[in-house]
Short mmCIF file of C-alpha atoms in Angstrom, two decimals:
data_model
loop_
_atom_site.label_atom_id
_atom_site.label_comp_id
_atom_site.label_asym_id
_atom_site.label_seq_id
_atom_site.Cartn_x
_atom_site.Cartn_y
_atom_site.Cartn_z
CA UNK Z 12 -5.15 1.49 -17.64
CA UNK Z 13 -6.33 4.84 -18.43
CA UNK Z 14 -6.83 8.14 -16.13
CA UNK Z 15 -10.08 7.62 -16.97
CA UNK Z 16 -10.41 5.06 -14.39
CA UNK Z 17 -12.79 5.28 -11.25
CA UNK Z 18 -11.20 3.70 -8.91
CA UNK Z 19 -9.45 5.44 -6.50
CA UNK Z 20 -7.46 2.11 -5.48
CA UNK Z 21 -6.67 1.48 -9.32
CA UNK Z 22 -4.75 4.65 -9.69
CA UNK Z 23 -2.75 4.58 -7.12
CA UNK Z 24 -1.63 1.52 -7.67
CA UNK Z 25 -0.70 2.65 -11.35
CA UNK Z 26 1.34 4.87 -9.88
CA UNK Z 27 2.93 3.33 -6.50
CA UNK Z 28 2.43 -0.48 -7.91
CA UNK Z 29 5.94 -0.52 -8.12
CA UNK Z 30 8.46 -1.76 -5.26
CA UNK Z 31 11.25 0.77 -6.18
CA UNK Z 32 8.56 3.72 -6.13
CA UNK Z 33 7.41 1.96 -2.47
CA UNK Z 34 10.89 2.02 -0.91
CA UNK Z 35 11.77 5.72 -2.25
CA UNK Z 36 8.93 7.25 -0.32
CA UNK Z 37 9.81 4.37 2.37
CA UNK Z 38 13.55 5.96 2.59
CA UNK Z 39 12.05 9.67 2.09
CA UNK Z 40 10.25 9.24 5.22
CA UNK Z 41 13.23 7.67 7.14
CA UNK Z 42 15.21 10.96 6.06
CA UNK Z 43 16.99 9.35 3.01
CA UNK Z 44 17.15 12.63 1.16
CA UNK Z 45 20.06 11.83 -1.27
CA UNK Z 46 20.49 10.07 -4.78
CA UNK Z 47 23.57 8.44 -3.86
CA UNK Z 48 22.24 7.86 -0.42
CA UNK Z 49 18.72 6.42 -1.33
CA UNK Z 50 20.67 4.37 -4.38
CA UNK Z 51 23.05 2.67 -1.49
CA UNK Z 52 20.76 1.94 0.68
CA UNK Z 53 18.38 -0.01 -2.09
CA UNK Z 54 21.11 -1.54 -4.18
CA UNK Z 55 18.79 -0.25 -7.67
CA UNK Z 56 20.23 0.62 -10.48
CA UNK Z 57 21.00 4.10 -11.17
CA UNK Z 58 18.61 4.08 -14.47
CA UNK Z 59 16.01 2.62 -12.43
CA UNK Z 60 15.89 5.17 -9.52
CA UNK Z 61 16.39 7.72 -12.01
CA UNK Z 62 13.51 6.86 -13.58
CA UNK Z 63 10.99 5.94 -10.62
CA UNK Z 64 12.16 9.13 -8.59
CA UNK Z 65 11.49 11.40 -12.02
CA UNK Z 66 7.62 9.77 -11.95
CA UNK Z 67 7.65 10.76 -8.49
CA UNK Z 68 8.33 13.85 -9.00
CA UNK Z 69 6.36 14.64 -11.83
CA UNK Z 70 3.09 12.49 -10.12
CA UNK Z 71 3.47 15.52 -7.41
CA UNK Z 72 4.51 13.47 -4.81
CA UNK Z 73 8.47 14.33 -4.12
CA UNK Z 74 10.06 17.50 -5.17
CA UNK Z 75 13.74 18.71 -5.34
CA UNK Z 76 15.46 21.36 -3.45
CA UNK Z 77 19.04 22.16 -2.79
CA UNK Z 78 20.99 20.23 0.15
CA UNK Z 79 19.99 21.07 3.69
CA UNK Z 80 23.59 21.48 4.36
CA UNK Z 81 24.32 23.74 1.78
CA UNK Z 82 26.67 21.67 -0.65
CA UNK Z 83 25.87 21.82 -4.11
CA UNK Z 84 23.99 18.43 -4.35
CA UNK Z 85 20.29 18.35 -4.62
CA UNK Z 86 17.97 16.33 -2.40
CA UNK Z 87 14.69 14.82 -2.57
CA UNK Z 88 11.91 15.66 -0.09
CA UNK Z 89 8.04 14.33 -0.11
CA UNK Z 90 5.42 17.22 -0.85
CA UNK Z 91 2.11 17.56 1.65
CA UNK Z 92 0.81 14.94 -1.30
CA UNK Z 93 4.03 12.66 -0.51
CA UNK Z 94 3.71 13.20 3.36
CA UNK Z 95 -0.31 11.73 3.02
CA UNK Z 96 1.17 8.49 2.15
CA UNK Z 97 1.97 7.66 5.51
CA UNK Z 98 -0.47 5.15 6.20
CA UNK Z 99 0.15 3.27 2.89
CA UNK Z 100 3.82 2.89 4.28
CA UNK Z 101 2.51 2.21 8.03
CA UNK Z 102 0.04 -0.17 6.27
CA UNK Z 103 2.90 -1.75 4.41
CA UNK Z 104 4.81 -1.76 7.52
CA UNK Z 105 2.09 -3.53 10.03
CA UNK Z 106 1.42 -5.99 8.04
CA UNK Z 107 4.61 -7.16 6.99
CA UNK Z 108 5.32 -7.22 10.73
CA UNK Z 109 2.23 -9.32 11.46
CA UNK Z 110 2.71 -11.99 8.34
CA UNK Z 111 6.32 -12.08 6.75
CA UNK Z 112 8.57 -12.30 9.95
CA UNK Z 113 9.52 -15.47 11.71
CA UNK Z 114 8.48 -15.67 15.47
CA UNK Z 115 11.10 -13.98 17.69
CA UNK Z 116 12.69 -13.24 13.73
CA UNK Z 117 14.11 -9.36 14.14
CA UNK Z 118 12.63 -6.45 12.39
CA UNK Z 119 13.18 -2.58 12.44
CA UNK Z 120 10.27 -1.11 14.63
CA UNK Z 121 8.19 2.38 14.06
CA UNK Z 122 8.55 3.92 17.05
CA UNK Z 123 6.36 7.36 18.82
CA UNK Z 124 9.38 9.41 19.88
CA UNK Z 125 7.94 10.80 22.22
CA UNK Z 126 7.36 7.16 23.68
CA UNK Z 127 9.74 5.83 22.54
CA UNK Z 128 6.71 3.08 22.36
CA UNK Z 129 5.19 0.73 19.38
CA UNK Z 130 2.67 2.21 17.43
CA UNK Z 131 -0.74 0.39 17.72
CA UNK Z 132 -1.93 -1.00 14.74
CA UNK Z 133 -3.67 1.14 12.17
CA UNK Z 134 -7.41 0.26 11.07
CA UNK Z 135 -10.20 1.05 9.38
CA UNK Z 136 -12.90 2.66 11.64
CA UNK Z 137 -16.58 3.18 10.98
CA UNK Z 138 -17.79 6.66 12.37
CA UNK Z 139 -18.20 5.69 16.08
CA UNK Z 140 -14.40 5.05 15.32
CA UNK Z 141 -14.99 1.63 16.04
CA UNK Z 142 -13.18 -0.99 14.12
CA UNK Z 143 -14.34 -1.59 10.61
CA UNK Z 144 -14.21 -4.93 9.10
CA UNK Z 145 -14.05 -5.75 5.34
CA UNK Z 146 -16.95 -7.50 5.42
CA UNK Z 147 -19.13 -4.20 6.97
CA UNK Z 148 -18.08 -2.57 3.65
CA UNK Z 149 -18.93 -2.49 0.27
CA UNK Z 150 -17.71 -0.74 -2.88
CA UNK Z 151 -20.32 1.63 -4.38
CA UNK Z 152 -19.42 2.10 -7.86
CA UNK Z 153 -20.04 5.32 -10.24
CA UNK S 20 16.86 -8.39 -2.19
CA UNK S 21 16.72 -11.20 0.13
CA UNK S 22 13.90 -12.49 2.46
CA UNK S 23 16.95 -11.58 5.20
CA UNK S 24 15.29 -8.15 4.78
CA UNK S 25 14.75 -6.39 8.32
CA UNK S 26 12.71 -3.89 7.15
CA UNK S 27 8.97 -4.65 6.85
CA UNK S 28 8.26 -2.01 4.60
CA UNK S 29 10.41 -3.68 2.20
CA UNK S 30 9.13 -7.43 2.63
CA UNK S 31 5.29 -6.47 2.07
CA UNK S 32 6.64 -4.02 -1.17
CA UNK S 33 8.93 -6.91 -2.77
CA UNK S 34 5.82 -9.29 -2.31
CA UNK S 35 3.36 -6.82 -3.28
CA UNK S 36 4.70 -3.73 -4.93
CA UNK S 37 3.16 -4.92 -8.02
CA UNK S 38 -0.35 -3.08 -9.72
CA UNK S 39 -1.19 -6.67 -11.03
CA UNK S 40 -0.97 -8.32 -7.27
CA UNK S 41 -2.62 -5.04 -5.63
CA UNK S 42 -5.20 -5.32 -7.94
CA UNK S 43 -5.90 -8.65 -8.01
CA UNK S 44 -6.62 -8.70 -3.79
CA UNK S 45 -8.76 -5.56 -4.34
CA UNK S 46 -10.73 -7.67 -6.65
CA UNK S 47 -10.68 -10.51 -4.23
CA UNK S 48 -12.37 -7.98 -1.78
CA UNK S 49 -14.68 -6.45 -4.32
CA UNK S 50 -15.90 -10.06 -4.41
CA UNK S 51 -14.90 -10.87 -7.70
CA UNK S 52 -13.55 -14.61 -7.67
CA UNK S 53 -13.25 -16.47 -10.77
CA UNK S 54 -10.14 -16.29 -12.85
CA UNK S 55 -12.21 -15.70 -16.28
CA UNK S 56 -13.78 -12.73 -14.48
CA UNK S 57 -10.80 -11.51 -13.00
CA UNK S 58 -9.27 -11.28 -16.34
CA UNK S 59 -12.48 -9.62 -17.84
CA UNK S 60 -12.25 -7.00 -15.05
CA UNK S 61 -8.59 -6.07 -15.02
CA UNK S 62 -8.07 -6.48 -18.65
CA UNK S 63 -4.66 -8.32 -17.92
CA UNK S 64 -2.71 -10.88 -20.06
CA UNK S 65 -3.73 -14.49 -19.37
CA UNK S 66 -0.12 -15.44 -18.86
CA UNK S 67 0.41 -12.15 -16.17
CA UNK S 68 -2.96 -12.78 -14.34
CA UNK S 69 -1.84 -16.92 -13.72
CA UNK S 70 1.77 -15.53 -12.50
CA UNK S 71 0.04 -13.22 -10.01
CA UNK S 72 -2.35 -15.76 -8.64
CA UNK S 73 -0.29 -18.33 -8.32
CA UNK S 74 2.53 -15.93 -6.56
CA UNK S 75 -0.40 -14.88 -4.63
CA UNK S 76 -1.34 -18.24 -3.90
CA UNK S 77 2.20 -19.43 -2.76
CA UNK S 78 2.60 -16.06 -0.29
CA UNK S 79 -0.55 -17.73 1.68
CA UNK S 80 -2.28 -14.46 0.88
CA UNK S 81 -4.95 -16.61 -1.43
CA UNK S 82 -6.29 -19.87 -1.24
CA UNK S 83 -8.42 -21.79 -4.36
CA UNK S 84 -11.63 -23.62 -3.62
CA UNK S 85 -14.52 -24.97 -5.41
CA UNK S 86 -16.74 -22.36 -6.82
CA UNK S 87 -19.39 -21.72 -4.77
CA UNK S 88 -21.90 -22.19 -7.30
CA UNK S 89 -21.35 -26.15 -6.91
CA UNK S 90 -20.29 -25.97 -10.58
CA UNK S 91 -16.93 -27.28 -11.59
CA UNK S 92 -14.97 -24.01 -11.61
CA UNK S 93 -12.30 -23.13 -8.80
CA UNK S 94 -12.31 -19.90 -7.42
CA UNK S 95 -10.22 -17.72 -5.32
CA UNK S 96 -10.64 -16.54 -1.65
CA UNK S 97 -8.26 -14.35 0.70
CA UNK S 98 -7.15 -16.89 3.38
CA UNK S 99 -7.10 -14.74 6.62
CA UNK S 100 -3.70 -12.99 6.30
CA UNK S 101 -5.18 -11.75 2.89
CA UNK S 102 -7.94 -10.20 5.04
CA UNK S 103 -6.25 -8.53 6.84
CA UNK S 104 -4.44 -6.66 3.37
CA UNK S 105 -8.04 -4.23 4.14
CA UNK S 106 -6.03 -1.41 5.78
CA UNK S 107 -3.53 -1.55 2.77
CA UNK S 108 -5.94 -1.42 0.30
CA UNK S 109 -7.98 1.17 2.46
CA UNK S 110 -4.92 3.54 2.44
CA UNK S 111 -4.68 3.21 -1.75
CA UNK S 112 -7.94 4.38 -1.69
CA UNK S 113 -7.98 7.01 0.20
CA UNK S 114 -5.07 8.32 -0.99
CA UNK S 115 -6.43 8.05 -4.91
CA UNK S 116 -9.16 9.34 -3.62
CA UNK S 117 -7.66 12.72 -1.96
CA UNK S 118 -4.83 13.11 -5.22
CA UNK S 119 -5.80 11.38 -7.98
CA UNK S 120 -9.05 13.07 -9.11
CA UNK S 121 -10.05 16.33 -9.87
CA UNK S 122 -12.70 18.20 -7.77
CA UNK S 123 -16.01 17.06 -8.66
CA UNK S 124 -15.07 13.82 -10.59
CA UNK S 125 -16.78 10.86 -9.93
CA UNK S 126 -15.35 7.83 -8.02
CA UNK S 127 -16.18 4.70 -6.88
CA UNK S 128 -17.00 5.23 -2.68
CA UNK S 129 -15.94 1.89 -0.13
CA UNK S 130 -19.00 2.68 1.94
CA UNK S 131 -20.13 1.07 5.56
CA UNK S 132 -22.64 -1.54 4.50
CA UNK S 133 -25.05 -0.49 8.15
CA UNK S 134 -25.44 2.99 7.16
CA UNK S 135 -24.55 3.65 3.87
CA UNK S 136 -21.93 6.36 4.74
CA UNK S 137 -18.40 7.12 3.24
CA UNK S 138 -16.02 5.98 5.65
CA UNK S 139 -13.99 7.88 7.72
CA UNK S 140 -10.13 8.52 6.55
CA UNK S 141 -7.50 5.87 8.11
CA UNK S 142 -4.33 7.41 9.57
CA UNK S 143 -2.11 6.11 12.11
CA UNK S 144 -2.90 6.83 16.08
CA UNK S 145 -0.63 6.96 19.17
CA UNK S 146 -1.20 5.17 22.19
CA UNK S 147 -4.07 7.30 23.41
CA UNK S 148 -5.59 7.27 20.24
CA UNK S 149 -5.03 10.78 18.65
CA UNK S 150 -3.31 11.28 15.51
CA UNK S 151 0.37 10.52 14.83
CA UNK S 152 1.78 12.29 12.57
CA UNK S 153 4.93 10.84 10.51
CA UNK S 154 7.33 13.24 12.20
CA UNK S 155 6.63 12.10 15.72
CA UNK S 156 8.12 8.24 14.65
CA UNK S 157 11.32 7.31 13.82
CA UNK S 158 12.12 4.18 12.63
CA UNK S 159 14.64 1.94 15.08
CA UNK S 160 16.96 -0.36 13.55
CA UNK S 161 17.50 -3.46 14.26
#
């Protein structure tokens, strides 16, 4: 599929279609800042994670600066373009939650730290920011 | 990686971190139902397009049923915890919408069908309702 095409949805999944590009920015936003670090803690292979964070980079969404704790390495860190995929992640997150755990089956929770509580569950809204369902919408095409 | 998984994240991207899958469900939304025009529309390989369907199918995220045209083709509908993929594909859009084009270029809209207007961005709220922003979560382990 080309540039070309108009559909917002279609080009970002051309670019984030991809589970190993889904669990980078996943780790990236849990603070996983590291090659060796994010490779560990998704068992991929070191061509493939080369690869996927390289189209990351390059698509704008992470960029590289030196380590925070002023080794030599280099780390990872999502742009204001990476940080605006939050609720794609929180998306991925809720509904995986709702539909691919067991009852009672354990899961790692998003927490408000200031809370300490759940979040609520993230939704479409119309402009009275009421809840907006599918079938309300429709796709206007160029 | 295994369905032992505890991270949601990671159980919705290794069922769904796939531009095929993604775009076959925005399809589904998009109202587009038939296999032959599935194809048409996505331009995929007959052979990819069954595999996604019928992974789709066995995740409970579609369901096949006559076509509603009372002729003998089969179509596809999103069973209820397909449905509820909206804010997923909500938060592609958006996104695409925000990064992928350049000022000015035209792109499809997902409008409210009442009033006709774009609709609003998604992001994830606290308990009060405000915006959260990603660095006021944490994620907690399980």
């Amino acid at each position: 599929m080309s540039s070309k095409e108009p559909c917002p949805v279609a080009r970002s999944a051309d670019l984030l279609g991809d589970r190993w590009s889904l669990l980078i920015v996943r780790d990236l936003f849990d603070g996983i800042r590291r090659f060796s670090d994010i490779q560990r803690n998704l068992g991929a292979a070191r061509n493939i994670l080369s690869d996927r964070l390289r189209k990351l980079v390059e698509a704008g969404i992470l960029q590289t600066r030196p380590a925070s704790d002023g080794t030599a390495y280099q780390e990872y860190a999502l742009t204001q373009k990476g940080q605006q995929l939050f609720p794609l992640v929180v998306a991925l997150r809720q509904w995986g939650e709702r539909h691919l755990f067991e009852p009672g089956e354990a899961h790692s929770l998003l927490i408000d730290k200031r809370t300490g509580q759940n979040i609520p569950r993230m939704h479409p809204i119309d402009q009275n920011g009421l809840d907006l369902p599918p079938e309300a919408t429709e796709v206007r095409k160029v």
